[in-house]
Coordinates of C-alpha atoms and ligand atoms in Angstrom, one line a residue:
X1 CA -1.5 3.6 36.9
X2 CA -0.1 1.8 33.7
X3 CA 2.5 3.2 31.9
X4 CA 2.4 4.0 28.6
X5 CA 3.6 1.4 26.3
X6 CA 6.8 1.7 24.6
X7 CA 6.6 1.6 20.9
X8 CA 7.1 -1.4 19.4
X9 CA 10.4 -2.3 17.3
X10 CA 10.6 -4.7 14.6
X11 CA 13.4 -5.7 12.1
X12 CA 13.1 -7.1 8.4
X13 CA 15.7 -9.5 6.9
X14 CA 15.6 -11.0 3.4
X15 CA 16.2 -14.8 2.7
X16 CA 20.0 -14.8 1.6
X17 CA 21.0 -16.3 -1.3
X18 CA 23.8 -18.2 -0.7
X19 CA 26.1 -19.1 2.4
X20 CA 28.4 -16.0 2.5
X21 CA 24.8 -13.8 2.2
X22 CA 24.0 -16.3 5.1
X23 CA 26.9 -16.0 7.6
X24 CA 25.7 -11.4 6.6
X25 CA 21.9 -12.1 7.7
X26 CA 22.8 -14.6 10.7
X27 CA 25.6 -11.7 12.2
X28 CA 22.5 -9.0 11.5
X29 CA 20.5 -11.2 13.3
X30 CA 22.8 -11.5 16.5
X31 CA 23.6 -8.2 17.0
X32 CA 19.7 -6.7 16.4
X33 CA 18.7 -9.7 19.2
X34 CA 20.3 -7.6 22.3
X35 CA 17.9 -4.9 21.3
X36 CA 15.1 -6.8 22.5
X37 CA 13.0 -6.5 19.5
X38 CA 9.2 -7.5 19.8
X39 CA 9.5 -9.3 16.5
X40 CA 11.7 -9.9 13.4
X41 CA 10.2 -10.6 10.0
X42 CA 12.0 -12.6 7.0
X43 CA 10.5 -11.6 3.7
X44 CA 8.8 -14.4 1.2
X45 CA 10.7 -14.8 -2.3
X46 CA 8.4 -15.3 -5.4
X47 CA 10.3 -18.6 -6.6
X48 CA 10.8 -22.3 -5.1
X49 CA 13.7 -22.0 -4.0
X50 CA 13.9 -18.7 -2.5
X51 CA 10.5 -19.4 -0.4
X52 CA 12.3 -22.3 1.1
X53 CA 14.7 -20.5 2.2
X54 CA 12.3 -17.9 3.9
X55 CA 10.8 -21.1 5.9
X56 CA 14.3 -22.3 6.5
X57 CA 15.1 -19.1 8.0
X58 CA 12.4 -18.2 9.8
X59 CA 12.5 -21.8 11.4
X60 CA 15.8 -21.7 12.5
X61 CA 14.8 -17.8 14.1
X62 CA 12.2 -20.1 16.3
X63 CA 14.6 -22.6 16.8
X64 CA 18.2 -21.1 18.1
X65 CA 17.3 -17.3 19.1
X66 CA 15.4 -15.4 22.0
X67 CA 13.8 -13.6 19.0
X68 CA 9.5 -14.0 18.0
X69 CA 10.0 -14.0 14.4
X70 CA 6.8 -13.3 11.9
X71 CA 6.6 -15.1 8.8
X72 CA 6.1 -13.3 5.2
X73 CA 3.5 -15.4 3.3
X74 CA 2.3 -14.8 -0.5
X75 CA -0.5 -15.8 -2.7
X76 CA 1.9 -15.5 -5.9
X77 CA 2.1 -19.2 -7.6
X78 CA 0.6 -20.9 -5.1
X79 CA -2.5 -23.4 -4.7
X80 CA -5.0 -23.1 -0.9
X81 CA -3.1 -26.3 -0.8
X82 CA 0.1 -25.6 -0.9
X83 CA -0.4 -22.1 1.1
X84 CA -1.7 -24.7 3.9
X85 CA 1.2 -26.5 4.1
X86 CA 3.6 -23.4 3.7
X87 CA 1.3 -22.4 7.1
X88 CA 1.5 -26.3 8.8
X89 CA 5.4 -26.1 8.4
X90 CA 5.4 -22.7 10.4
X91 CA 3.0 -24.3 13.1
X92 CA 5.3 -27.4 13.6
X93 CA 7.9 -24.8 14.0
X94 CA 6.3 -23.2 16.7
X95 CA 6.2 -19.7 14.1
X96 CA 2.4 -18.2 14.9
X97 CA 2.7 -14.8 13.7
X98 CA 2.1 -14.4 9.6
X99 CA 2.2 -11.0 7.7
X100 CA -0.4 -12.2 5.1
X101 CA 0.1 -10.8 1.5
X102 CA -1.0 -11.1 -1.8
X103 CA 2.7 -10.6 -3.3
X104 CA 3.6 -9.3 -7.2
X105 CA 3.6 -11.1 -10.4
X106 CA 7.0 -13.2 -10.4
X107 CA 10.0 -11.0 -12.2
X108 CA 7.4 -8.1 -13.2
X109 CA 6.7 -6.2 -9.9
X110 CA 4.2 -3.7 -11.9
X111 CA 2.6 -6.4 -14.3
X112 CA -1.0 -7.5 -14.4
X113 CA -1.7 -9.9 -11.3
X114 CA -2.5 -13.0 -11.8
X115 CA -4.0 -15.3 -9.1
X116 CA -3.0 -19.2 -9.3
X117 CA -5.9 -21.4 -10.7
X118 CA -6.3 -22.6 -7.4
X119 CA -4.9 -19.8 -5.2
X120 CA -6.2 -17.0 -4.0
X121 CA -6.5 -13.5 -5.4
X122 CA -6.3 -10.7 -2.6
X123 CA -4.5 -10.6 0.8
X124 CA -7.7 -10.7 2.2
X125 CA -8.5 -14.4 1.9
X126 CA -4.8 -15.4 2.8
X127 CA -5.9 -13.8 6.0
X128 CA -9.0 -15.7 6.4
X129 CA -6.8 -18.7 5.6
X130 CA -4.5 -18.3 8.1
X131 CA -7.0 -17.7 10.9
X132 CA -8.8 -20.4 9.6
X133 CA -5.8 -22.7 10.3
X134 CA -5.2 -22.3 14.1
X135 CA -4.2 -19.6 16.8
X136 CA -2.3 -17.3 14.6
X137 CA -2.1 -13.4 15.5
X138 CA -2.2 -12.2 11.4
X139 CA -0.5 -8.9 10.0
X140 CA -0.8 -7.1 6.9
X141 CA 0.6 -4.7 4.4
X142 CA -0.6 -1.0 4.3
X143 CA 0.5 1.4 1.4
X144 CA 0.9 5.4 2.7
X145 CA 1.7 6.5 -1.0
X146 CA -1.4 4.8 -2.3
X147 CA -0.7 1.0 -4.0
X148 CA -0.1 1.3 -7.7
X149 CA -3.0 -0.9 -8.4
X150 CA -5.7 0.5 -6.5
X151 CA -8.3 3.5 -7.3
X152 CA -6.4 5.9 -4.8
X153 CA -6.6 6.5 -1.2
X154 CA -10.1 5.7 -0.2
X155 CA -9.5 2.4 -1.9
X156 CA -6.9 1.6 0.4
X157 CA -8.5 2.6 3.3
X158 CA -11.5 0.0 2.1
X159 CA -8.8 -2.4 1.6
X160 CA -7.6 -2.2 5.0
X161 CA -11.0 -2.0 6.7
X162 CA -11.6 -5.8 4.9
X163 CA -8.5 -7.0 5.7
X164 CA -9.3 -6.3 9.8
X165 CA -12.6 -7.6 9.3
X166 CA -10.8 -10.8 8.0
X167 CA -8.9 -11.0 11.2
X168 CA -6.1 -9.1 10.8
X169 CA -4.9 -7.5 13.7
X170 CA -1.9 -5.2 13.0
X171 CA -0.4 -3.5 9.9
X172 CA 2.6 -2.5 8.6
X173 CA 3.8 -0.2 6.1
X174 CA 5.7 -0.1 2.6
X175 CA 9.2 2.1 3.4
X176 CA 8.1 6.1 4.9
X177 CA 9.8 8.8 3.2
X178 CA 7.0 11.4 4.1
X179 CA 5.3 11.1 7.7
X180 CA 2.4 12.9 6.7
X181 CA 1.5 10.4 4.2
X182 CA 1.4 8.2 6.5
X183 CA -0.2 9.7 9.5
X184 CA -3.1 10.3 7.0
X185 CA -3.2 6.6 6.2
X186 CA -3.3 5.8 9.9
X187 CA -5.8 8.3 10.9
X188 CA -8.1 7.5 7.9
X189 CA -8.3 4.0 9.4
X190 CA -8.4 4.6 13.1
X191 CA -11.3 6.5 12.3
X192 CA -13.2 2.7 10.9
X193 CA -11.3 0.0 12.7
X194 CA -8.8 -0.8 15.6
X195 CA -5.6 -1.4 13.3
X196 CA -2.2 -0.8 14.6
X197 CA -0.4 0.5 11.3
X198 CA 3.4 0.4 12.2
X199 CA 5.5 2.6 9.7
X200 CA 8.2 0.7 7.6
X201 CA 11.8 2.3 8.2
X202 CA 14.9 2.2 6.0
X203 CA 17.6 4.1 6.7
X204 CA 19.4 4.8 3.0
X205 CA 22.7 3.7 2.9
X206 CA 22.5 3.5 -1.0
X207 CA 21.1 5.9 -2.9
X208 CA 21.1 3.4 -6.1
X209 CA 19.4 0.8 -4.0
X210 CA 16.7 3.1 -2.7
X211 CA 15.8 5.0 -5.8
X212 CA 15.5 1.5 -7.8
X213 CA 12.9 0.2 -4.7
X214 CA 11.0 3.1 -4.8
X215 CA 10.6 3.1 -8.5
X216 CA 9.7 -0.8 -8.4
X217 CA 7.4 -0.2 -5.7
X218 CA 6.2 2.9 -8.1
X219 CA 6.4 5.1 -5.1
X220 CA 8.6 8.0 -6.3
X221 CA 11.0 9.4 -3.1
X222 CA 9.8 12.6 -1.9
X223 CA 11.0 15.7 -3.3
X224 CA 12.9 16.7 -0.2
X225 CA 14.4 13.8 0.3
X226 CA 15.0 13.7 -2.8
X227 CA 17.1 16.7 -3.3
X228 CA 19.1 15.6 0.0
X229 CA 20.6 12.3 -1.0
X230 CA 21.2 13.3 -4.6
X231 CA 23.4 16.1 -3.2
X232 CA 25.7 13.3 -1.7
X233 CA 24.8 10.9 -3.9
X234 CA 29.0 10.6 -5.7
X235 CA 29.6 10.6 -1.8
X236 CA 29.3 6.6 0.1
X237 CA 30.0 7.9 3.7
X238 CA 28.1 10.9 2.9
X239 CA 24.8 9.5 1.9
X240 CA 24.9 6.5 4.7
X241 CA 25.0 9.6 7.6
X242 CA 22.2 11.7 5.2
X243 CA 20.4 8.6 5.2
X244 CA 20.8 7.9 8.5
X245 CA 19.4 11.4 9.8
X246 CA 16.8 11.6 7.6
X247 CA 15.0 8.2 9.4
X248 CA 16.1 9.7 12.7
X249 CA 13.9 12.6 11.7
X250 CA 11.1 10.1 10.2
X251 CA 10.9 8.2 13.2
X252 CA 11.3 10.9 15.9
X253 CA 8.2 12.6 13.8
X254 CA 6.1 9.5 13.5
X255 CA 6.4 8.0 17.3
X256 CA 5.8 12.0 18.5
X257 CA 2.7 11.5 16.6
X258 CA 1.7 8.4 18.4
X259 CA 2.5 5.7 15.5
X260 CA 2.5 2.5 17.5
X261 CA 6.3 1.2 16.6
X262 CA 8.6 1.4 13.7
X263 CA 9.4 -1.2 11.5
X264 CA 13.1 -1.1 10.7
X265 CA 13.8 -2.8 6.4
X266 CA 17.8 -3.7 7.5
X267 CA 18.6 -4.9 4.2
X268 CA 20.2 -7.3 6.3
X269 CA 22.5 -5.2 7.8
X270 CA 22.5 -4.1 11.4
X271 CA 25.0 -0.8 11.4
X272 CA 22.4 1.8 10.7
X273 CA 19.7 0.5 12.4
X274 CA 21.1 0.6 15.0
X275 CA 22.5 4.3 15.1
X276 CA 18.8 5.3 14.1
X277 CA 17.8 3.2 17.3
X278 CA 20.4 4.2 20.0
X279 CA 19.6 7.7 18.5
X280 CA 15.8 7.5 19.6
X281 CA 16.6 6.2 23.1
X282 CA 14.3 3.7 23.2
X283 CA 14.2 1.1 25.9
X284 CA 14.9 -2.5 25.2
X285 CA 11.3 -3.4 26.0
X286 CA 9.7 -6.7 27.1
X287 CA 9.4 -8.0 23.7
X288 CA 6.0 -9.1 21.9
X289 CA 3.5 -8.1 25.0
X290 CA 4.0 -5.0 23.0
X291 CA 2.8 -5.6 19.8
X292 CA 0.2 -8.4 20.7
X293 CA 2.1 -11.2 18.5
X294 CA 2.3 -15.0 20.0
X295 CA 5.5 -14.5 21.3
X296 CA 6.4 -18.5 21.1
X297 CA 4.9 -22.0 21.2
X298 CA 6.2 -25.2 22.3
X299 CA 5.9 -27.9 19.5
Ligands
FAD1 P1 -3.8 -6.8 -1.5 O1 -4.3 -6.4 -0.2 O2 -4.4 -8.0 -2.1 O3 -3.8 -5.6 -2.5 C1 -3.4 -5.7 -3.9 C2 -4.2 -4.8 -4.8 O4 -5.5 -5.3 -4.9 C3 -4.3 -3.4 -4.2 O5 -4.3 -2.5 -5.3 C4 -5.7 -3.4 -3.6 O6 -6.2 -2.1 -3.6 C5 -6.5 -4.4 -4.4 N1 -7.4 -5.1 -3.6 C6 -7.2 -5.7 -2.4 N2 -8.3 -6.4 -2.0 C7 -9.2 -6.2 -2.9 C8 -10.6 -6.6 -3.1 N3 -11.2 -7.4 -2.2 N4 -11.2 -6.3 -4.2 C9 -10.6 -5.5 -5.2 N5 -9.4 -5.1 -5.1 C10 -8.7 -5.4 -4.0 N6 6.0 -8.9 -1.4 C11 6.5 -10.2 -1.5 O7 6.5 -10.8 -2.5 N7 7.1 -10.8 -0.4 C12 7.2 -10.2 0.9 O8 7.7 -10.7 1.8 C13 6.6 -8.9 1.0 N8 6.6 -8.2 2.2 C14 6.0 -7.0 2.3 C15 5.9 -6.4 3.5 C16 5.3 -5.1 3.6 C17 5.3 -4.5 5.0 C18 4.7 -4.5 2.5 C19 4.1 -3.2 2.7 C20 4.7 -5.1 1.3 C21 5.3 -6.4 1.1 N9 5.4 -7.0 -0.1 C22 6.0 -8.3 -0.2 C23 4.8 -6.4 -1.3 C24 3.3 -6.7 -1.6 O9 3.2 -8.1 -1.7 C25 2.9 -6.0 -2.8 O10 3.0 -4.6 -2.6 C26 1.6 -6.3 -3.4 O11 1.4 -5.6 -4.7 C27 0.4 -6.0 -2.6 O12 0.2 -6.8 -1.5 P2 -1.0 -6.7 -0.5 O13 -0.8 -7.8 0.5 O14 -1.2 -5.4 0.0 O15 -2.2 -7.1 -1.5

């Protein structure tokens, strides 16, 4: 008889922004890699710059770690051409996995979207891009609170069903503060399409930092949650263990309810994730057979 699978684990790191952010993301990186992760993701910047970073990053993941990283990609700013070679530099690097997204308008996060003249306009098509371009296993974003642009919560369920029928194969989620949201999100599509949607985890350790993300991302925190990290909110030490229990909680929740992993933001930090991971007793599992991502390819 098989054994049922562990969940999967996956960590999300940000392109630094300079060599001291760098020497941060790379010691992250090394102490998250004995947990066996089945993947780590880098997130795509909206500039130049930034987005070269993100493939610089993500390269060097390929290159010098044990770890199967999965590359952000965005439509924002960019020609089919130039998303084709973003994807051709991954493939030289051996980098197969690609969370496909549409991204937000460059320095306005909740302004009108608007697609390149010769770019694409949904996450959909970057999907059908990237499948178009060779043997890549294709991930997308799924929104439990309902994305600020869309008609409400049967919209997004539409939106996901498209983007499986485009050839994704797995989902993950914006930051969970309420399972229930999500579990509705999940069930709502399991019920149309086989779509693994892994719940994105951030344990707080700022309260600042989280409240402006959620307001950016126009997903206000949960009451509850709420009115547990403002109560320690003049506190630092206090507010990094509250935030720490409350995605102990989230996560113990989500994975009794049979979500398929847990997707941990680290802010490029690797102290709290990790307390919320010893804290679940999870087993470092054989990484990527899990999730279904191409764990590496020679080039
Ligand atoms: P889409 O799926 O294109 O959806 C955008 C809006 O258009 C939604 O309101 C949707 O309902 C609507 N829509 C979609 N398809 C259609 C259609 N065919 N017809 C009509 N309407 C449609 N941003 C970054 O810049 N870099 C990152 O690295 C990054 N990583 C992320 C990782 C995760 C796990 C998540 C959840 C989000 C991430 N984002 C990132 C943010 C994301 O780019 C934004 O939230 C963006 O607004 C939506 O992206 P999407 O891929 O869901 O877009």
């Amino acid at each position: 008889m098989l054994s049922a699978p562990s969940p999967s684990i996956s960590f999300e790191f940000f392109p630094p922004k300079d060599d001291a952010g760098e020497a941060v993301l790379w010691d992250a990186i090394r102490r998250l890699e004995s947990l066996r992760p089945d993947f780590v993701s880098v997130t795509y910047g909206a500039g130049g710059t930034s987005q070269d970073r993100t493939v610089r990053v993500t390269e060097r993941i390929a290159r010098e770690t044990t770890l199967t990283p999965l590359a952000h990609l965005t439509c924002v700013g960019a020609s089919v051409a130039a998303l084709r070679q973003v994807v051709g530099l991954y493939a030289a690097s051996g980098v197969r996995n690609v969370l496909a997204l549409r991204g937000d308008p460059p320095g306005n996060v909740g302004g009108a979207w608007v697609a390149h003249p010769e770019g694409l306009d949904h996450a959909e098509d970057l999907v059908r891009l990237v499948r178009g371009l060779g043997e890549f296993t294709v991930g997308v974003a799924a929104f439990p609170d309902v994305h600020p642009e869309s008609g409400g919560f049967e919209d997004d369920v539409e939106v996901l069903v498209r983007k499986a029928d485009a050839g994704a194969s797995f989902a993950i989620t914006q930051m969970v503060f309420d399972a229930d949201t999500y579990l509705r999100l999940r069930d709502a599509v399991a019920a149309r399409r086989d779509l693994p949607i892994t719940p994105g985890l951030m344990p707080v350790t700022n309260f600042k930092q989280v409240a402006r993300m959620s307001q950016l991302m126009g997903t206000p925190l949960p009451e509850a949650v709420l009115r547990r990290l403002e109560a320690v909110s003049q506190d630092p030490l206090a507010t990094r263990e509250v935030g720490v229990q409350i995605a102990i909680e989230l996560a113990e929740r989500m994975l009794a309810e049979g979500a398929p992993g847990l997707h941990f933001i680290t802010m490029n930090r690797s102290t709290a994730t990790l307390e919320v991971y010893q804290s679940l007793n999870l087993q470092p599992g054989s990484p990527s057979g899990r999730a279904g991502l191409v764990e590496r390819s020679e080039v």
